[in-house]
Amino acid sequence: MNAALHSINWTISHPEIVIVSDIHLLGQGEPRSDLLLTLLDCMLEQKPKRFIFLGDIFEFCFGSTKYFQSKFNYIQKKVEALAANGTEVIFFEGNHEFDLEALNWQGVRFVGEGDLVLSALNQKLILAHGDLVYSDLKYRLFRGF
């Protein structure tokens, strides 16, 4: 793990929006999981208005299976706590994640296909996971399946 990642200063005074993407978590106990848990703990204190997962948080996850629901429940607890603490939590599915709404994380809004437009800081932001911006026909057929 890159030593610079361990020295990130997560303390940002009352952030409006926090966006995280492409972590590709394999499971509990790996350095990337530990960093995400640390970030979520800090955000519980900082209370951002919105926390957005912008896809590929998991290396692979099929949310409607008990296996993946159990595998990633250590993240679920922290994310649900963040939502219960007043932060709007939005989770975009990436191209490594499927049927995430079936995870049934309380207080989390899951977005499958398409963009999400947010109004923040007197600006409109359009957010989309990269594989949805451009993908060839074969990939779009695979996603549709």
PDB file of C-alpha atoms in Angstrom:
ATOM      1  CA  MET A   1       0.000   0.000   0.000  1.00  0.00           C
ATOM      2  CA  ASN A   2       1.280   3.426  -0.890  1.00  0.00           C
ATOM      3  CA  ALA A   3       2.542   5.168   2.266  1.00  0.00           C
ATOM      4  CA  ALA A   4       1.056   8.460   1.077  1.00  0.00           C
ATOM      5  CA  LEU A   5      -2.439   7.001   1.405  1.00  0.00           C
ATOM      6  CA  HIS A   6      -1.870   6.425   5.109  1.00  0.00           C
ATOM      7  CA  SER A   7      -1.016  10.080   5.673  1.00  0.00           C
ATOM      8  CA  ILE A   8      -4.149  11.544   4.091  1.00  0.00           C
ATOM      9  CA  ASN A   9      -5.686  14.204   6.277  1.00  0.00           C
ATOM     10  CA  TRP A  10      -9.377  13.311   6.363  1.00  0.00           C
ATOM     11  CA  THR A  11     -10.268  16.326   8.498  1.00  0.00           C
ATOM     12  CA  ILE A  12     -11.911  18.811   6.195  1.00  0.00           C
ATOM     13  CA  SER A  13     -14.057  21.301   8.010  1.00  0.00           C
ATOM     14  CA  HIS A  14     -17.700  20.507   7.219  1.00  0.00           C
ATOM     15  CA  PRO A  15     -17.456  19.328   3.614  1.00  0.00           C
ATOM     16  CA  GLU A  16     -20.562  19.771   1.473  1.00  0.00           C
ATOM     17  CA  ILE A  17     -20.068  16.700  -0.702  1.00  0.00           C
ATOM     18  CA  VAL A  18     -17.657  13.775  -0.466  1.00  0.00           C
ATOM     19  CA  ILE A  19     -17.275  11.571  -3.548  1.00  0.00           C
ATOM     20  CA  VAL A  20     -15.471   8.225  -3.503  1.00  0.00           C
ATOM     21  CA  SER A  21     -15.016   5.909  -6.484  1.00  0.00           C
ATOM     22  CA  ASP A  22     -13.119   2.922  -7.837  1.00  0.00           C
ATOM     23  CA  ILE A  23     -11.839   1.452  -4.588  1.00  0.00           C
ATOM     24  CA  HIS A  24     -12.421  -2.116  -5.818  1.00  0.00           C
ATOM     25  CA  LEU A  25     -12.709  -3.658  -2.353  1.00  0.00           C
ATOM     26  CA  LEU A  26     -12.024  -7.362  -2.072  1.00  0.00           C
ATOM     27  CA  GLY A  27     -13.115  -7.830   1.526  1.00  0.00           C
ATOM     28  CA  GLN A  28     -12.613  -6.916   5.143  1.00  0.00           C
ATOM     29  CA  GLY A  29      -9.130  -6.393   6.525  1.00  0.00           C
ATOM     30  CA  GLU A  30      -7.400  -5.221   3.366  1.00  0.00           C
ATOM     31  CA  PRO A  31      -5.711  -1.766   3.432  1.00  0.00           C
ATOM     32  CA  ARG A  32      -8.288  -0.173   1.102  1.00  0.00           C
ATOM     33  CA  SER A  33     -11.126  -1.377   3.323  1.00  0.00           C
ATOM     34  CA  ASP A  34      -9.374   0.016   6.365  1.00  0.00           C
ATOM     35  CA  LEU A  35      -8.958   3.390   4.645  1.00  0.00           C
ATOM     36  CA  LEU A  36     -12.630   3.507   3.683  1.00  0.00           C
ATOM     37  CA  LEU A  37     -13.680   2.665   7.245  1.00  0.00           C
ATOM     38  CA  THR A  38     -11.394   5.429   8.537  1.00  0.00           C
ATOM     39  CA  LEU A  39     -12.914   7.882   6.069  1.00  0.00           C
ATOM     40  CA  LEU A  40     -16.445   6.884   7.093  1.00  0.00           C
ATOM     41  CA  ASP A  41     -15.562   7.347  10.783  1.00  0.00           C
ATOM     42  CA  CYS A  42     -14.214  10.830  10.022  1.00  0.00           C
ATOM     43  CA  MET A  43     -17.323  11.699   8.033  1.00  0.00           C
ATOM     44  CA  LEU A  44     -19.507  10.684  10.982  1.00  0.00           C
ATOM     45  CA  GLU A  45     -17.801  13.523  12.858  1.00  0.00           C
ATOM     46  CA  GLN A  46     -17.662  15.976   9.933  1.00  0.00           C
ATOM     47  CA  LYS A  47     -21.290  15.412   8.852  1.00  0.00           C
ATOM     48  CA  PRO A  48     -21.141  16.259   5.146  1.00  0.00           C
ATOM     49  CA  LYS A  49     -24.435  17.019   3.425  1.00  0.00           C
ATOM     50  CA  ARG A  50     -23.853  14.261   0.859  1.00  0.00           C
ATOM     51  CA  PHE A  51     -21.600  11.234   0.617  1.00  0.00           C
ATOM     52  CA  ILE A  52     -21.500   9.687  -2.844  1.00  0.00           C
ATOM     53  CA  PHE A  53     -20.100   6.329  -3.871  1.00  0.00           C
ATOM     54  CA  LEU A  54     -19.458   6.760  -7.600  1.00  0.00           C
ATOM     55  CA  GLY A  55     -19.160   3.121  -8.604  1.00  0.00           C
ATOM     56  CA  ASP A  56     -16.755   0.224  -8.407  1.00  0.00           C
ATOM     57  CA  ILE A  57     -16.506   0.423  -4.646  1.00  0.00           C
ATOM     58  CA  PHE A  58     -16.437  -3.376  -4.729  1.00  0.00           C
ATOM     59  CA  GLU A  59     -14.229  -5.426  -7.024  1.00  0.00           C
ATOM     60  CA  PHE A  60     -17.346  -7.496  -7.643  1.00  0.00           C
ATOM     61  CA  CYS A  61     -20.716  -7.524  -5.940  1.00  0.00           C
ATOM     62  CA  PHE A  62     -24.040  -9.037  -6.881  1.00  0.00           C
ATOM     63  CA  GLY A  63     -26.226  -7.442  -4.215  1.00  0.00           C
ATOM     64  CA  SER A  64     -29.101  -9.908  -4.274  1.00  0.00           C
ATOM     65  CA  THR A  65     -26.977 -12.822  -3.041  1.00  0.00           C
ATOM     66  CA  LYS A  66     -26.546 -13.665   0.646  1.00  0.00           C
ATOM     67  CA  TYR A  67     -22.835 -14.209   0.040  1.00  0.00           C
ATOM     68  CA  PHE A  68     -22.141 -10.600  -0.960  1.00  0.00           C
ATOM     69  CA  GLN A  69     -24.618  -9.192   1.571  1.00  0.00           C
ATOM     70  CA  SER A  70     -22.632 -10.936   4.302  1.00  0.00           C
ATOM     71  CA  LYS A  71     -19.218 -10.224   2.776  1.00  0.00           C
ATOM     72  CA  PHE A  72     -19.733  -6.449   2.795  1.00  0.00           C
ATOM     73  CA  ASN A  73     -21.861  -6.011   5.924  1.00  0.00           C
ATOM     74  CA  TYR A  74     -18.889  -4.444   7.738  1.00  0.00           C
ATOM     75  CA  ILE A  75     -19.204  -1.489   5.341  1.00  0.00           C
ATOM     76  CA  GLN A  76     -22.992  -1.504   5.586  1.00  0.00           C
ATOM     77  CA  LYS A  77     -22.927  -0.736   9.309  1.00  0.00           C
ATOM     78  CA  LYS A  78     -20.751   2.352   8.856  1.00  0.00           C
ATOM     79  CA  VAL A  79     -22.671   3.617   5.826  1.00  0.00           C
ATOM     80  CA  GLU A  80     -26.026   3.202   7.568  1.00  0.00           C
ATOM     81  CA  ALA A  81     -24.640   5.070  10.596  1.00  0.00           C
ATOM     82  CA  LEU A  82     -23.567   7.914   8.319  1.00  0.00           C
ATOM     83  CA  ALA A  83     -27.052   8.083   6.774  1.00  0.00           C
ATOM     84  CA  ALA A  84     -28.698   7.952  10.217  1.00  0.00           C
ATOM     85  CA  ASN A  85     -26.435  10.842  11.249  1.00  0.00           C
ATOM     86  CA  GLY A  86     -28.074  13.131   8.678  1.00  0.00           C
ATOM     87  CA  THR A  87     -25.830  12.689   5.634  1.00  0.00           C
ATOM     88  CA  GLU A  88     -27.539  11.913   2.334  1.00  0.00           C
ATOM     89  CA  VAL A  89     -25.808   8.773   1.049  1.00  0.00           C
ATOM     90  CA  ILE A  90     -26.015   7.951  -2.666  1.00  0.00           C
ATOM     91  CA  PHE A  91     -24.459   4.835  -4.198  1.00  0.00           C
ATOM     92  CA  PHE A  92     -23.993   4.586  -7.978  1.00  0.00           C
ATOM     93  CA  GLU A  93     -23.544   1.102  -9.355  1.00  0.00           C
ATOM     94  CA  GLY A  94     -20.311   0.702 -11.260  1.00  0.00           C
ATOM     95  CA  ASN A  95     -19.531  -1.872 -13.895  1.00  0.00           C
ATOM     96  CA  HIS A  96     -18.324  -4.298 -11.189  1.00  0.00           C
ATOM     97  CA  GLU A  97     -21.560  -4.065  -9.178  1.00  0.00           C
ATOM     98  CA  PHE A  98     -25.004  -5.424  -9.901  1.00  0.00           C
ATOM     99  CA  ASP A  99     -28.401  -5.224  -8.189  1.00  0.00           C
ATOM    100  CA  LEU A 100     -27.006  -3.237  -5.268  1.00  0.00           C
ATOM    101  CA  GLU A 101     -30.425  -2.020  -4.196  1.00  0.00           C
ATOM    102  CA  ALA A 102     -31.022  -5.591  -3.007  1.00  0.00           C
ATOM    103  CA  LEU A 103     -28.363  -5.002  -0.324  1.00  0.00           C
ATOM    104  CA  ASN A 104     -31.150  -3.071   1.425  1.00  0.00           C
ATOM    105  CA  TRP A 105     -28.857  -0.652   3.242  1.00  0.00           C
ATOM    106  CA  GLN A 106     -31.071   1.631   5.313  1.00  0.00           C
ATOM    107  CA  GLY A 107     -30.971   5.308   4.340  1.00  0.00           C
ATOM    108  CA  VAL A 108     -28.910   4.721   1.184  1.00  0.00           C
ATOM    109  CA  ARG A 109     -30.186   5.712  -2.258  1.00  0.00           C
ATOM    110  CA  PHE A 110     -28.936   3.355  -4.949  1.00  0.00           C
ATOM    111  CA  VAL A 111     -28.660   4.556  -8.555  1.00  0.00           C
ATOM    112  CA  GLY A 112     -28.375   1.922 -11.269  1.00  0.00           C
ATOM    113  CA  GLU A 113     -28.393   3.282 -14.779  1.00  0.00           C
ATOM    114  CA  GLY A 114     -28.156   6.906 -15.832  1.00  0.00           C
ATOM    115  CA  ASP A 115     -26.923  10.124 -14.354  1.00  0.00           C
ATOM    116  CA  LEU A 116     -27.757  11.942 -11.181  1.00  0.00           C
ATOM    117  CA  VAL A 117     -28.022  15.710 -11.195  1.00  0.00           C
ATOM    118  CA  LEU A 118     -27.271  17.442  -7.921  1.00  0.00           C
ATOM    119  CA  SER A 119     -27.617  21.083  -7.057  1.00  0.00           C
ATOM    120  CA  ALA A 120     -24.793  22.103  -4.787  1.00  0.00           C
ATOM    121  CA  LEU A 121     -22.780  25.214  -4.171  1.00  0.00           C
ATOM    122  CA  ASN A 122     -25.062  27.117  -6.564  1.00  0.00           C
ATOM    123  CA  GLN A 123     -23.966  24.761  -9.335  1.00  0.00           C
ATOM    124  CA  LYS A 124     -25.566  21.774 -11.018  1.00  0.00           C
ATOM    125  CA  LEU A 125     -23.362  18.711 -11.066  1.00  0.00           C
ATOM    126  CA  ILE A 126     -23.922  15.699 -13.277  1.00  0.00           C
ATOM    127  CA  LEU A 127     -22.399  12.520 -11.932  1.00  0.00           C
ATOM    128  CA  ALA A 128     -22.070   9.221 -13.767  1.00  0.00           C
ATOM    129  CA  HIS A 129     -19.781   6.233 -13.470  1.00  0.00           C
ATOM    130  CA  GLY A 130     -17.303   6.157 -16.361  1.00  0.00           C
ATOM    131  CA  ASP A 131     -18.500   2.949 -17.987  1.00  0.00           C
ATOM    132  CA  LEU A 132     -21.865   4.611 -18.555  1.00  0.00           C
ATOM    133  CA  VAL A 133     -20.331   7.593 -20.357  1.00  0.00           C
ATOM    134  CA  TYR A 134     -18.983   5.502 -23.194  1.00  0.00           C
ATOM    135  CA  SER A 135     -19.231   1.795 -23.763  1.00  0.00           C
ATOM    136  CA  ASP A 136     -19.454  -0.343 -26.851  1.00  0.00           C
ATOM    137  CA  LEU A 137     -22.550  -2.270 -27.883  1.00  0.00           C
ATOM    138  CA  LYS A 138     -21.339  -5.613 -26.512  1.00  0.00           C
ATOM    139  CA  TYR A 139     -20.774  -4.105 -23.076  1.00  0.00           C
ATOM    140  CA  ARG A 140     -24.183  -2.363 -23.079  1.00  0.00           C
ATOM    141  CA  LEU A 141     -25.813  -5.685 -23.978  1.00  0.00           C
ATOM    142  CA  PHE A 142     -23.924  -7.363 -21.124  1.00  0.00           C
ATOM    143  CA  ARG A 143     -25.056  -4.650 -18.663  1.00  0.00           C
ATOM    144  CA  GLY A 144     -28.623  -5.016 -19.891  1.00  0.00           C
ATOM    145  CA  PHE A 145     -28.538  -8.738 -19.282  1.00  0.00           C
TER     146      PHE A 145
END
